[in-house]
Amino acid sequence: TAHNPVTKDLVPVWRRYNGFYNTISKAAKRDMPDKNYIGAIYNSIDVASYPYSEAKDEYLLFLGRMSKDKGPHIAIQVAKKLGRKLIMAAKIGAEDVEHYRNVVKPMIDGRLIEYVGEVDASTKKELCSKAAGLLFPIIWNEPFGLAPVEAMACGTPVVSFKNGAAPEIVVSGKTGFLVDDADEMVQAVRDLDKINPLDCRKHVVRNFDAPRLADDYLAAYQFILDRVSRGKQYERVRFAGKR
């Protein structure tokens, strides 16, 4: 399973790789070889452990890392334009310190923009279930993002940029909105009340629940065993999850 994008120095490695492989999204297949590629198997969560709620507070949520690639500064800009409270629950890795100190921290006022640090699983789920919406302004081609899946499992819609696997995760107009820039994100937040929380939950149950992942990997392994035994290596497996 290839979890990360292919960097230039890894291209020669993949050219020489003779085994089968899958990616965690169709978007992650970019720059990867066609040889022995069996398809995308999406990451998953234990949906039953995420509290579903149709009663929402007014705050917006940013969840993940304080990485520049994740766009925390953009989430703050959007919240300030709207005059909406933004709660930021995010980890600051060693590689993120400079961006946080120089760009993000000066934008945090502790009132409209509140940073609560890296939170535990129960707090994360509570924040997700009560948020009016999750802001996901990623500015890189992320192979997969769990934060949108976790939010939607709680009935919370997602407003995301169209980068990476986001279009495979969020159904624009039904479980949130896919936008091109910060201005469109502002408008999309204004339309969050048009999203049915139950549609968000059902979408995650259908496509990103743990049993689906298990079934897909079992199907992939059986597919590989069958192809090897028959000497075939260039077909594709059919998975249970949405493709």
Short mmCIF file of C-alpha atoms in Angstrom, two decimals:
data_model
loop_
_atom_site.label_atom_id
_atom_site.label_comp_id
_atom_site.label_asym_id
_atom_site.label_seq_id
_atom_site.Cartn_x
_atom_site.Cartn_y
_atom_site.Cartn_z
CA THR A 1 0.00 0.00 0.00
CA ALA A 2 1.46 3.34 -1.09
CA HIS A 3 0.46 5.97 1.46
CA ASN A 4 2.57 8.87 0.24
CA PRO A 5 3.06 10.68 -3.08
CA VAL A 6 5.97 9.65 -5.26
CA THR A 7 8.90 12.03 -4.99
CA LYS A 8 11.39 12.37 -7.81
CA ASP A 9 14.01 10.27 -6.03
CA LEU A 10 11.53 7.39 -5.65
CA VAL A 11 10.59 7.14 -9.33
CA PRO A 12 13.52 4.78 -10.14
CA VAL A 13 12.49 2.55 -7.24
CA TRP A 14 8.93 2.20 -8.50
CA ARG A 15 10.15 1.52 -12.03
CA ARG A 16 11.99 -1.52 -10.70
CA TYR A 17 9.23 -2.70 -8.39
CA ASN A 18 7.67 -5.94 -9.63
CA GLY A 19 5.06 -6.52 -6.94
CA PHE A 20 1.40 -5.54 -6.86
CA TYR A 21 0.36 -2.34 -5.12
CA ASN A 22 -2.59 -0.10 -4.30
CA THR A 23 -2.93 3.55 -3.39
CA ILE A 24 -5.20 5.15 -0.80
CA SER A 25 -7.00 7.29 -3.41
CA LYS A 26 -7.20 7.66 -7.15
CA ALA A 27 -5.48 11.02 -6.86
CA ALA A 28 -2.49 9.34 -5.22
CA LYS A 29 -1.94 7.26 -8.37
CA ARG A 30 -0.44 10.28 -10.14
CA ASP A 31 3.18 9.61 -11.23
CA MET A 32 2.87 5.97 -10.17
CA PRO A 33 3.35 3.13 -12.69
CA ASP A 34 0.43 1.29 -14.27
CA LYS A 35 2.26 -2.01 -13.93
CA ASN A 36 0.63 -4.23 -11.28
CA TYR A 37 -1.57 -1.41 -9.95
CA ILE A 38 -4.75 -2.95 -8.55
CA GLY A 39 -6.65 0.22 -7.60
CA ALA A 40 -7.45 2.59 -4.75
CA ILE A 41 -8.44 1.39 -1.29
CA TYR A 42 -9.61 4.29 0.85
CA ASN A 43 -8.60 4.69 4.48
CA SER A 44 -11.33 4.22 7.04
CA ILE A 45 -12.51 4.90 10.57
CA ASP A 46 -14.70 3.07 13.09
CA VAL A 47 -17.83 5.08 12.32
CA ALA A 48 -19.80 3.69 15.26
CA SER A 49 -17.33 5.31 17.67
CA TYR A 50 -18.07 8.80 16.30
CA PRO A 51 -21.05 10.60 17.85
CA TYR A 52 -23.64 11.75 15.32
CA SER A 53 -25.37 15.05 16.06
CA GLU A 54 -27.75 17.30 14.15
CA ALA A 55 -27.55 19.99 16.84
CA LYS A 56 -24.64 22.24 15.97
CA ASP A 57 -22.90 25.17 17.62
CA GLU A 58 -21.87 28.25 15.64
CA TYR A 59 -18.13 27.63 15.60
CA LEU A 60 -16.09 26.39 12.65
CA LEU A 61 -13.37 23.80 13.13
CA PHE A 62 -9.84 23.36 11.82
CA LEU A 63 -8.45 19.91 12.57
CA GLY A 64 -5.11 18.33 11.77
CA ARG A 65 -1.64 19.87 11.66
CA MET A 66 -0.36 23.45 11.65
CA SER A 67 1.45 22.72 8.41
CA LYS A 68 1.46 25.36 5.69
CA ASP A 69 0.21 22.67 3.32
CA LYS A 70 -2.89 22.25 5.47
CA GLY A 71 -3.76 25.94 5.16
CA PRO A 72 -4.41 26.94 8.80
CA HIS A 73 -3.73 30.57 7.90
CA ILE A 74 -6.38 30.36 5.18
CA ALA A 75 -8.92 28.91 7.62
CA ILE A 76 -8.28 31.89 9.91
CA GLN A 77 -8.71 34.36 7.07
CA VAL A 78 -12.04 32.78 6.14
CA ALA A 79 -13.31 32.81 9.72
CA LYS A 80 -12.34 36.46 10.18
CA LYS A 81 -14.08 37.50 6.96
CA LEU A 82 -17.22 35.82 8.23
CA GLY A 83 -16.87 37.00 11.82
CA ARG A 84 -17.28 33.37 12.88
CA LYS A 85 -15.50 31.66 15.75
CA LEU A 86 -12.84 29.19 14.65
CA ILE A 87 -11.53 26.47 16.95
CA MET A 88 -8.18 25.07 15.87
CA ALA A 89 -7.26 21.62 17.19
CA ALA A 90 -3.93 20.88 15.62
CA LYS A 91 -0.52 19.38 16.18
CA ILE A 92 2.60 21.49 15.67
CA GLY A 93 5.33 19.24 14.32
CA ALA A 94 8.98 20.22 14.23
CA GLU A 95 8.64 21.04 10.54
CA ASP A 96 5.62 23.27 11.24
CA VAL A 97 7.09 25.48 13.98
CA GLU A 98 8.33 28.25 11.71
CA HIS A 99 5.02 28.63 9.86
CA TYR A 100 3.11 28.59 13.12
CA ARG A 101 5.29 31.17 14.85
CA ASN A 102 5.65 33.55 11.92
CA VAL A 103 2.25 33.27 10.22
CA VAL A 104 -0.41 31.51 12.26
CA LYS A 105 0.26 32.55 15.85
CA PRO A 106 0.03 36.32 15.19
CA MET A 107 -3.45 35.70 13.72
CA ILE A 108 -4.77 33.95 16.85
CA ASP A 109 -6.56 36.28 19.27
CA GLY A 110 -7.93 33.68 21.71
CA ARG A 111 -11.46 34.99 21.20
CA LEU A 112 -12.63 34.72 17.60
CA ILE A 113 -9.72 32.44 16.73
CA GLU A 114 -8.99 29.89 19.45
CA TYR A 115 -6.14 27.37 19.39
CA VAL A 116 -6.71 24.45 21.75
CA GLY A 117 -3.59 22.47 20.85
CA GLU A 118 -3.38 18.82 19.94
CA VAL A 119 -6.44 17.07 21.43
CA ASP A 120 -7.17 13.49 22.42
CA ALA A 121 -9.59 11.26 20.55
CA SER A 122 -12.65 11.94 22.72
CA THR A 123 -12.18 15.71 22.58
CA LYS A 124 -11.66 15.57 18.83
CA LYS A 125 -14.91 13.67 18.36
CA GLU A 126 -16.80 16.11 20.57
CA LEU A 127 -15.44 19.08 18.63
CA CYS A 128 -16.37 17.43 15.34
CA SER A 129 -19.90 16.60 16.43
CA LYS A 130 -20.72 20.14 17.57
CA ALA A 131 -19.01 22.17 14.84
CA ALA A 132 -21.09 23.93 12.22
CA GLY A 133 -18.53 22.90 9.64
CA LEU A 134 -14.96 21.76 9.09
CA LEU A 135 -12.61 23.98 7.08
CA PHE A 136 -10.12 21.96 5.03
CA PRO A 137 -8.14 24.46 2.91
CA ILE A 138 -5.35 22.12 1.84
CA ILE A 139 -2.91 23.65 -0.64
CA TRP A 140 -1.16 20.44 -1.67
CA ASN A 141 -2.21 17.22 -3.38
CA GLU A 142 -2.88 15.27 -0.21
CA PRO A 143 -3.27 11.53 -0.92
CA PHE A 144 -6.07 11.23 1.64
CA GLY A 145 -7.43 13.29 4.52
CA LEU A 146 -9.05 11.66 7.56
CA ALA A 147 -10.24 14.91 9.15
CA PRO A 148 -13.08 15.39 6.61
CA VAL A 149 -14.15 11.78 7.08
CA GLU A 150 -14.20 12.16 10.86
CA ALA A 151 -16.22 15.37 10.65
CA MET A 152 -18.78 13.94 8.22
CA ALA A 153 -19.16 10.85 10.41
CA CYS A 154 -20.42 13.21 13.10
CA GLY A 155 -22.89 14.81 10.68
CA THR A 156 -20.66 17.84 10.17
CA PRO A 157 -20.23 19.14 6.60
CA VAL A 158 -16.82 19.96 5.13
CA VAL A 159 -15.67 22.92 3.06
CA SER A 160 -12.49 21.95 1.24
CA PHE A 161 -10.25 23.08 -1.56
CA LYS A 162 -10.33 20.74 -4.56
CA ASN A 163 -6.76 19.52 -4.15
CA GLY A 164 -5.57 15.95 -3.83
CA ALA A 165 -8.16 13.33 -2.90
CA ALA A 166 -10.68 15.87 -1.54
CA PRO A 167 -13.06 15.42 -4.52
CA GLU A 168 -13.10 11.68 -3.77
CA ILE A 169 -13.99 12.27 -0.11
CA VAL A 170 -16.43 15.20 -0.11
CA VAL A 171 -19.56 15.17 -2.26
CA SER A 172 -19.93 18.84 -3.14
CA GLY A 173 -23.44 20.10 -2.49
CA LYS A 174 -24.39 17.03 -0.43
CA THR A 175 -21.79 16.46 2.31
CA GLY A 176 -20.15 19.87 2.06
CA PHE A 177 -18.59 22.00 -0.65
CA LEU A 178 -15.48 21.85 -2.84
CA VAL A 179 -14.10 25.29 -3.67
CA ASP A 180 -11.18 26.87 -5.51
CA ASP A 181 -10.13 29.69 -3.18
CA ALA A 182 -10.72 31.50 0.12
CA ASP A 183 -13.46 33.75 -1.29
CA GLU A 184 -15.42 30.73 -2.47
CA MET A 185 -14.85 29.11 0.91
CA VAL A 186 -16.42 32.12 2.61
CA GLN A 187 -19.53 31.79 0.45
CA ALA A 188 -19.68 28.04 0.98
CA VAL A 189 -19.66 28.47 4.77
CA ARG A 190 -22.72 30.70 4.39
CA ASP A 191 -24.46 27.80 2.66
CA LEU A 192 -23.64 25.12 5.25
CA ASP A 193 -27.21 25.06 6.52
CA LYS A 194 -28.22 23.59 3.14
CA ILE A 195 -26.37 20.37 3.95
CA ASN A 196 -28.27 17.54 5.63
CA PRO A 197 -26.15 16.11 8.49
CA LEU A 198 -27.59 12.64 7.92
CA ASP A 199 -26.31 12.64 4.34
CA CYS A 200 -22.81 13.23 5.72
CA ARG A 201 -23.07 10.29 8.10
CA LYS A 202 -24.51 7.93 5.50
CA HIS A 203 -21.78 8.84 3.03
CA VAL A 204 -19.07 7.87 5.52
CA VAL A 205 -20.83 4.65 6.55
CA ARG A 206 -21.08 3.63 2.91
CA ASN A 207 -17.56 4.51 1.81
CA PHE A 208 -15.19 4.96 4.75
CA ASP A 209 -16.22 2.56 7.51
CA ALA A 210 -13.73 -0.05 8.78
CA PRO A 211 -15.59 -3.15 7.49
CA ARG A 212 -15.42 -1.73 3.95
CA LEU A 213 -11.65 -1.32 4.24
CA ALA A 214 -11.28 -4.89 5.52
CA ASP A 215 -13.42 -6.26 2.68
CA ASP A 216 -11.45 -4.31 0.10
CA TYR A 217 -8.07 -5.53 1.33
CA LEU A 218 -9.27 -9.13 1.49
CA ALA A 219 -10.55 -8.77 -2.07
CA ALA A 220 -7.21 -7.28 -3.12
CA TYR A 221 -5.20 -10.11 -1.58
CA GLN A 222 -7.45 -12.76 -3.13
CA PHE A 223 -7.21 -10.97 -6.47
CA ILE A 224 -3.40 -11.03 -6.30
CA LEU A 225 -3.32 -14.72 -5.38
CA ASP A 226 -5.63 -15.54 -8.28
CA ARG A 227 -3.63 -13.49 -10.78
CA VAL A 228 -0.32 -14.99 -9.68
CA SER A 229 -1.65 -18.53 -9.88
CA ARG A 230 -2.90 -17.84 -13.42
CA GLY A 231 0.14 -15.88 -14.48
CA LYS A 232 -1.88 -12.68 -15.07
CA GLN A 233 -0.73 -9.36 -13.70
CA TYR A 234 -2.48 -6.55 -15.53
CA GLU A 235 -6.14 -6.67 -14.56
CA ARG A 236 -7.95 -4.65 -11.87
CA VAL A 237 -9.89 -5.78 -8.82
CA ARG A 238 -13.41 -4.61 -8.05
CA PHE A 239 -13.72 -3.07 -4.60
CA ALA A 240 -16.74 -2.51 -2.40
CA GLY A 241 -16.04 1.17 -1.72
CA LYS A 242 -17.02 4.03 -4.01
CA ARG A 243 -14.52 4.53 -6.84
#
